[in-house]
mmCIF file of C-alpha atoms in Angstrom:
data_model
loop_
_atom_site.group_PDB
_atom_site.id
_atom_site.type_symbol
_atom_site.label_atom_id
_atom_site.label_comp_id
_atom_site.label_asym_id
_atom_site.label_seq_id
_atom_site.Cartn_x
_atom_site.Cartn_y
_atom_site.Cartn_z
ATOM 1 C CA MET A 1 101.895 79.026 128.937
ATOM 2 C CA GLN A 2 105.432 78.950 129.979
ATOM 3 C CA PRO A 3 108.075 80.079 127.241
ATOM 4 C CA ILE A 4 108.864 77.551 124.468
ATOM 5 C CA LYS A 5 112.514 75.967 125.088
ATOM 6 C CA TYR A 6 113.603 76.529 121.845
ATOM 7 C CA VAL A 7 117.182 75.638 122.259
ATOM 8 C CA ASP A 8 115.626 71.926 123.474
ATOM 9 C CA ALA A 9 113.239 72.038 120.875
ATOM 10 C CA LEU A 10 115.974 72.707 118.181
ATOM 11 C CA ASN A 11 118.303 70.272 119.477
ATOM 12 C CA GLU A 12 115.609 67.398 119.196
ATOM 13 C CA HIS A 13 114.383 68.616 115.790
ATOM 14 C CA TYR A 14 117.756 68.813 114.403
ATOM 15 C CA GLY A 15 118.904 65.835 116.464
ATOM 16 C CA ALA A 16 116.583 63.828 114.740
ATOM 17 C CA MET A 17 117.974 64.225 111.521
ATOM 18 C CA GLY A 18 121.435 63.090 112.572
ATOM 19 C CA ASN A 19 123.117 66.517 113.489
ATOM 20 C CA PRO A 20 125.233 67.096 116.737
ATOM 21 C CA PRO A 21 123.729 69.882 119.328
ATOM 22 C CA TYR A 22 124.158 73.495 118.086
ATOM 23 C CA ARG A 23 126.769 75.387 119.371
ATOM 24 C CA TRP A 24 124.838 78.590 120.234
ATOM 25 C CA THR A 25 126.632 81.947 120.507
ATOM 26 C CA VAL A 26 126.547 82.420 124.625
ATOM 27 C CA HIS A 27 127.331 86.257 125.226
ATOM 28 C CA GLU A 28 128.020 86.889 129.026
ATOM 29 C CA THR A 29 127.620 91.155 129.048
ATOM 30 C CA ALA A 30 126.395 93.105 125.948
ATOM 31 C CA PRO A 31 127.182 96.757 125.178
ATOM 32 C CA LEU A 32 124.744 99.850 125.930
ATOM 33 C CA HIS A 33 124.706 102.847 124.024
ATOM 34 C CA ARG A 34 122.065 105.490 125.126
ATOM 35 C CA LEU A 35 120.795 108.162 123.003
ATOM 36 C CA THR A 36 121.912 111.736 123.419
ATOM 37 C CA LYS A 37 118.705 112.802 121.664
ATOM 38 C CA PRO A 38 114.663 112.301 122.781
ATOM 39 C CA LEU A 39 112.879 109.377 120.542
ATOM 40 C CA GLY A 40 110.524 111.946 118.910
ATOM 41 C CA GLU A 41 113.982 113.113 117.276
ATOM 42 C CA CYS A 42 115.308 109.524 116.312
ATOM 43 C CA THR A 43 115.449 108.028 113.013
ATOM 44 C CA VAL A 44 114.063 104.253 113.090
ATOM 45 C CA SER A 45 114.720 100.957 111.318
ATOM 46 C CA LEU A 46 113.336 97.605 110.936
ATOM 47 C CA LEU A 47 114.972 94.479 110.618
ATOM 48 C CA THR A 48 113.324 91.266 109.900
ATOM 49 C CA SER A 49 115.207 87.578 109.349
ATOM 50 C CA GLY A 50 111.722 86.007 108.485
ATOM 51 C CA GLY A 51 112.495 85.409 104.714
ATOM 52 C CA VAL A 52 110.382 88.416 103.759
ATOM 53 C CA SER A 53 111.214 89.937 100.336
ATOM 54 C CA GLN A 54 109.098 92.732 97.979
ATOM 55 C CA CYS A 55 107.098 90.680 95.403
ATOM 56 C CA VAL A 56 109.190 91.940 92.800
ATOM 57 C CA MET A 57 112.587 90.656 94.215
ATOM 58 C CA PRO A 58 113.510 86.971 94.323
ATOM 59 C CA ALA A 59 112.148 84.855 97.132
ATOM 60 C CA PHE A 60 114.263 84.005 99.555
ATOM 61 C CA ASN A 61 115.109 80.167 99.497
ATOM 62 C CA ALA A 62 113.005 78.509 102.566
ATOM 63 C CA ASP A 63 115.636 76.007 102.960
ATOM 64 C CA ALA A 64 118.311 78.460 102.731
ATOM 65 C CA ARG A 65 121.782 77.600 105.153
ATOM 66 C CA ASN A 66 124.033 80.433 105.575
ATOM 67 C CA ASP A 67 122.329 82.800 103.390
ATOM 68 C CA HIS A 68 123.854 86.205 104.114
ATOM 69 C CA ARG A 69 121.370 88.172 101.856
ATOM 70 C CA LEU A 70 120.183 91.464 103.124
ATOM 71 C CA ASP A 71 117.234 93.346 100.905
ATOM 72 C CA ALA A 72 116.789 97.008 101.182
ATOM 73 C CA ILE A 73 113.394 97.790 101.326
ATOM 74 C CA ASP A 74 111.880 101.241 100.723
ATOM 75 C CA HIS A 75 110.280 103.092 103.795
ATOM 76 C CA GLN A 76 107.349 103.895 101.308
ATOM 77 C CA VAL A 77 106.775 100.349 99.946
ATOM 78 C CA ALA A 78 103.081 98.773 100.669
ATOM 79 C CA ALA A 79 102.105 96.730 103.320
ATOM 80 C CA ASP A 80 100.568 93.893 100.950
ATOM 81 C CA ASP A 81 103.651 94.012 98.418
ATOM 82 C CA PHE A 82 105.542 91.074 100.200
ATOM 83 C CA GLN A 83 106.201 87.047 100.068
ATOM 84 C CA ILE A 84 108.000 85.242 102.328
ATOM 85 C CA HIS A 85 109.546 81.828 102.176
ATOM 86 C CA ASP A 86 111.114 80.461 105.092
ATOM 87 C CA SER A 87 110.259 76.728 106.207
ATOM 88 C CA TYR A 88 111.766 77.553 109.813
ATOM 89 C CA TYR A 89 108.758 78.926 111.584
ATOM 90 C CA ASP A 90 104.791 79.140 110.791
ATOM 91 C CA HIS A 91 104.443 82.653 108.961
ATOM 92 C CA SER A 92 100.460 82.239 107.509
ATOM 93 C CA ASP A 93 99.521 85.038 109.936
ATOM 94 C CA ALA A 94 102.654 87.561 108.512
ATOM 95 C CA ASP A 95 101.623 86.175 104.987
ATOM 96 C CA SER A 96 97.990 88.039 105.922
ATOM 97 C CA ASP A 97 99.268 90.853 107.810
ATOM 98 C CA ILE A 98 102.894 91.662 107.356
ATOM 99 C CA ASN A 99 102.789 93.740 110.449
ATOM 100 C CA CYS A 100 102.867 90.613 112.543
ATOM 101 C CA ILE A 101 106.719 90.516 112.251
ATOM 102 C CA PHE A 102 107.235 93.398 110.567
ATOM 103 C CA PRO A 103 105.482 96.497 111.498
ATOM 104 C CA LEU A 104 105.980 98.816 108.853
ATOM 105 C CA GLU A 105 102.732 100.611 109.441
ATOM 106 C CA ARG A 106 102.646 100.992 112.619
ATOM 107 C CA LEU A 107 106.066 102.471 112.513
ATOM 108 C CA ARG A 108 104.807 105.072 109.853
ATOM 109 C CA GLU A 109 101.945 105.681 112.594
ATOM 110 C CA LEU A 110 104.458 106.168 115.145
ATOM 111 C CA ALA A 111 106.630 108.719 112.730
ATOM 112 C CA ASP A 112 103.189 110.827 111.790
ATOM 113 C CA ALA A 113 102.307 110.798 115.752
ATOM 114 C CA GLY A 114 105.562 112.528 116.277
ATOM 115 C CA GLU A 115 106.572 109.969 118.834
ATOM 116 C CA ILE A 116 109.645 109.329 116.412
ATOM 117 C CA GLY A 117 111.279 111.448 114.487
ATOM 118 C CA SER A 118 111.029 109.751 111.256
ATOM 119 C CA VAL A 119 111.247 106.435 109.777
ATOM 120 C CA ALA A 120 114.376 105.574 108.018
ATOM 121 C CA ASN A 121 114.661 105.769 104.307
ATOM 122 C CA ARG A 122 115.643 101.858 104.065
ATOM 123 C CA LEU A 123 114.347 98.996 105.880
ATOM 124 C CA TRP A 124 115.865 95.848 106.287
ATOM 125 C CA SER A 125 115.089 91.775 105.516
ATOM 126 C CA GLY A 126 117.923 89.294 105.886
ATOM 127 C CA PHE A 127 120.017 87.228 108.161
ATOM 128 C CA MET A 128 117.639 84.705 107.590
ATOM 129 C CA GLY A 129 118.289 81.640 110.011
ATOM 130 C CA ARG A 130 120.487 78.884 109.864
ATOM 131 C CA ILE A 131 123.774 80.787 109.916
ATOM 132 C CA TYR A 132 126.247 78.676 110.531
ATOM 133 C CA ASN A 133 129.580 80.582 109.116
ATOM 134 C CA ARG A 134 129.644 82.995 112.145
ATOM 135 C CA SER A 135 132.822 84.663 111.900
ATOM 136 C CA LYS A 136 131.629 85.992 108.224
ATOM 137 C CA VAL A 137 128.698 87.983 109.927
ATOM 138 C CA ILE A 138 130.933 89.018 112.465
ATOM 139 C CA GLU A 139 133.883 90.046 110.260
ATOM 140 C CA GLU A 140 131.738 91.249 107.086
ATOM 141 C CA SER A 141 127.798 91.044 106.769
ATOM 142 C CA ALA A 142 127.285 92.554 110.337
ATOM 143 C CA PRO A 143 129.774 95.446 109.751
ATOM 144 C CA ALA A 144 128.523 96.334 106.283
ATOM 145 C CA PHE A 145 125.043 96.656 107.977
ATOM 146 C CA ALA A 146 125.823 98.883 110.561
ATOM 147 C CA ASP A 147 127.928 100.814 107.622
ATOM 148 C CA ALA A 148 124.311 101.153 105.928
ATOM 149 C CA LEU A 149 122.785 102.253 109.015
ATOM 150 C CA LEU A 150 125.016 104.800 109.535
ATOM 151 C CA GLN A 151 124.660 106.197 105.881
ATOM 152 C CA ASP A 152 120.939 106.144 106.519
ATOM 153 C CA GLU A 153 121.269 108.182 109.691
ATOM 154 C CA VAL A 154 119.513 105.616 111.881
ATOM 155 C CA ASP A 155 119.381 106.233 115.328
ATOM 156 C CA LEU A 156 117.554 103.104 116.700
ATOM 157 C CA LEU A 157 117.028 99.930 114.909
ATOM 158 C CA VAL A 158 114.209 97.592 115.826
ATOM 159 C CA ALA A 159 115.317 93.984 114.886
ATOM 160 C CA ALA A 160 112.875 90.560 115.046
ATOM 161 C CA PRO A 161 114.142 87.368 114.716
ATOM 162 C CA SER A 162 112.016 84.479 113.238
ATOM 163 C CA MET B 1 115.694 96.561 120.304
ATOM 164 C CA TYR B 2 115.189 93.111 119.627
ATOM 165 C CA VAL B 3 112.005 91.991 119.528
ATOM 166 C CA ALA B 4 112.232 88.044 120.511
ATOM 167 C CA THR B 5 109.594 85.288 120.587
ATOM 168 C CA GLY B 6 112.347 82.681 121.886
ATOM 169 C CA ARG B 7 113.077 83.583 125.325
ATOM 170 C CA ASP B 8 115.665 80.968 126.149
ATOM 171 C CA LEU B 9 117.663 81.924 122.421
ATOM 172 C CA ALA B 10 117.864 85.723 123.317
ATOM 173 C CA VAL B 11 119.238 85.093 127.355
ATOM 174 C CA LEU B 12 121.809 83.284 125.353
ATOM 175 C CA VAL B 13 122.688 85.873 122.523
ATOM 176 C CA LYS B 14 121.988 88.797 125.059
ATOM 177 C CA PRO B 15 121.469 91.594 122.494
ATOM 178 C CA PRO B 16 121.738 94.811 124.245
ATOM 179 C CA ARG B 17 117.708 95.621 124.682
ATOM 180 C CA VAL B 18 115.329 92.364 124.420
ATOM 181 C CA LEU B 19 111.383 92.940 124.541
ATOM 182 C CA PHE B 20 110.251 88.987 124.777
ATOM 183 C CA VAL B 21 106.924 88.383 123.579
ATOM 184 C CA ASN B 22 105.498 85.144 124.718
ATOM 185 C CA ALA B 23 103.578 84.391 121.332
ATOM 186 C CA PRO B 24 104.111 82.121 118.170
ATOM 187 C CA MET B 25 107.350 82.609 116.356
ATOM 188 C CA GLY B 26 106.335 84.801 113.507
ATOM 189 C CA ASN B 27 103.827 86.802 115.660
ATOM 190 C CA ASN B 28 106.425 89.139 117.403
ATOM 191 C CA PHE B 29 104.199 92.192 117.177
ATOM 192 C CA GLY B 30 100.660 90.207 117.689
ATOM 193 C CA ALA B 31 98.180 89.254 115.658
ATOM 194 C CA VAL B 32 96.469 89.731 112.196
ATOM 195 C CA GLY B 33 94.674 92.807 112.074
ATOM 196 C CA ASP B 34 95.440 93.550 116.019
ATOM 197 C CA SER B 35 97.031 97.148 115.261
ATOM 198 C CA ALA B 36 96.583 98.175 118.469
ATOM 199 C CA MET B 37 98.801 95.230 119.689
ATOM 200 C CA GLN B 38 101.117 96.123 117.320
ATOM 201 C CA THR B 39 101.665 99.227 117.941
ATOM 202 C CA SER B 40 101.597 98.679 121.609
ATOM 203 C CA VAL B 41 104.361 96.039 121.252
ATOM 204 C CA LEU B 42 106.630 98.444 119.122
ATOM 205 C CA ARG B 43 106.115 101.163 121.948
ATOM 206 C CA ALA B 44 107.161 98.900 124.489
ATOM 207 C CA ALA B 45 110.415 98.142 122.441
ATOM 208 C CA LEU B 46 111.115 101.726 121.698
ATOM 209 C CA SER B 47 110.872 102.817 125.559
ATOM 210 C CA MET B 48 113.712 100.531 126.340
ATOM 211 C CA ILE B 49 116.159 102.864 124.669
ATOM 212 C CA ASP B 50 115.466 104.840 127.737
ATOM 213 C CA SER B 51 114.696 102.365 130.401
ATOM 214 C CA THR B 52 117.479 99.877 129.862
ATOM 215 C CA GLU B 53 119.952 100.384 132.759
ATOM 216 C CA GLN B 54 122.353 97.605 131.897
ATOM 217 C CA GLY B 55 123.399 95.808 128.447
ATOM 218 C CA GLY B 56 121.440 92.888 128.042
ATOM 219 C CA GLY B 57 118.314 93.912 129.687
ATOM 220 C CA LEU B 58 115.097 91.791 128.689
ATOM 221 C CA VAL B 59 111.832 92.940 129.304
ATOM 222 C CA ASP B 60 108.542 90.425 129.454
ATOM 223 C CA TYR B 61 106.303 91.795 127.700
ATOM 224 C CA PRO B 62 102.743 91.355 129.032
ATOM 225 C CA ILE B 63 100.894 89.146 126.711
ATOM 226 C CA THR B 64 98.685 86.651 127.144
ATOM 227 C CA TRP B 65 97.772 84.343 124.168
ATOM 228 C CA LEU B 66 94.656 82.427 123.813
ATOM 229 C CA ASP B 67 96.082 79.033 123.066
ATOM 230 C CA ASN B 68 98.896 76.750 123.161
ATOM 231 C CA PHE B 69 101.298 77.291 120.907
ATOM 232 C CA GLN B 70 104.404 74.966 119.547
ATOM 233 C CA PHE B 71 107.516 75.238 117.560
ATOM 234 C CA ALA B 72 106.447 74.095 114.185
ATOM 235 C CA PRO B 73 108.930 74.628 111.524
ATOM 236 C CA GLY B 74 107.042 74.227 108.184
ATOM 237 C CA GLY B 75 104.042 73.695 110.330
ATOM 238 C CA LYS B 76 101.011 75.645 111.924
ATOM 239 C CA ALA B 77 102.363 76.838 115.502
ATOM 240 C CA SER B 78 99.333 77.822 116.742
ATOM 241 C CA SER B 79 95.826 76.352 116.276
ATOM 242 C CA ALA B 80 93.516 79.599 117.223
ATOM 243 C CA THR B 81 91.938 81.714 114.584
ATOM 244 C CA ALA B 82 94.476 84.264 113.269
ATOM 245 C CA ASN B 83 92.173 87.647 113.789
ATOM 246 C CA SER B 84 92.230 90.368 116.518
ATOM 247 C CA THR B 85 91.001 87.751 119.213
ATOM 248 C CA THR B 86 93.670 85.666 119.286
ATOM 249 C CA ALA B 87 95.975 87.418 121.389
ATOM 250 C CA ILE B 88 94.991 89.433 124.660
ATOM 251 C CA SER B 89 97.652 92.360 125.457
ATOM 252 C CA ALA B 90 97.456 93.528 129.055
ATOM 253 C CA THR B 91 97.285 97.037 127.385
ATOM 254 C CA ASP B 92 97.785 98.685 131.039
ATOM 255 C CA GLY B 93 100.981 96.969 131.755
ATOM 256 C CA ALA B 94 102.187 98.234 128.341
ATOM 257 C CA ALA B 95 101.259 102.102 128.890
ATOM 258 C CA ARG B 96 103.347 101.801 131.866
ATOM 259 C CA LEU B 97 105.985 100.353 129.820
ATOM 260 C CA GLY B 98 105.761 103.265 127.411
ATOM 261 C CA GLU B 99 105.415 105.924 130.182
ATOM 262 C CA SER B 100 108.602 104.979 131.180
ATOM 263 C CA ARG B 101 110.161 106.719 128.204
#
């Protein structure tokens, strides 16, 4: 099937609630940084924006707006130690198998096989959808996240939005 | 690397490296218990670190999801049973992506 046209679908969905069309961030270009070492020597981390939290943590607000919460998740956490609260998408599959959106077990296997150097000490969940105050992302939340990745000496981040 | 299920959204925002997976939102790496596909998608994403020549590069992951799915906030996106037969990934194509590392 053809890819879903989310821009149109979202405008229709929220327009029906009386909201004006969303002004999407549009970039004409993107930076590209190249690695200076092979993948087999790289430290890799993960980020999900799918309302995923460890069971010991408070749940995300499924209907949140402008939630800049970002949870650090220990890289050794059990794959069944998660809860998902997000009204924005269908997470029934990920409820059963977190690897559908946050493939921490698959990443560990690649590390064990030597395909990547290591899994970062901290994996991440946050930047849940519907953040409208994008200047706060650009000026505060994203730089703080980048600093955390640098602290962990992360070479690569695999980000999976939901 | 950005593993997206929203192709039009990724094209607008233009992260440096995008792997588009034409699967329901919430199944970026595939179906429940399908560790082969989950690994394949992850490998394909990681391979882009070397194969991407220009910032904003987008690769379409070779996949056929077995039913028509939909944008479903708060609902069910796909009527297919959530098991390893839900999605078919073209593993040959994914392997070629991996070989480009």
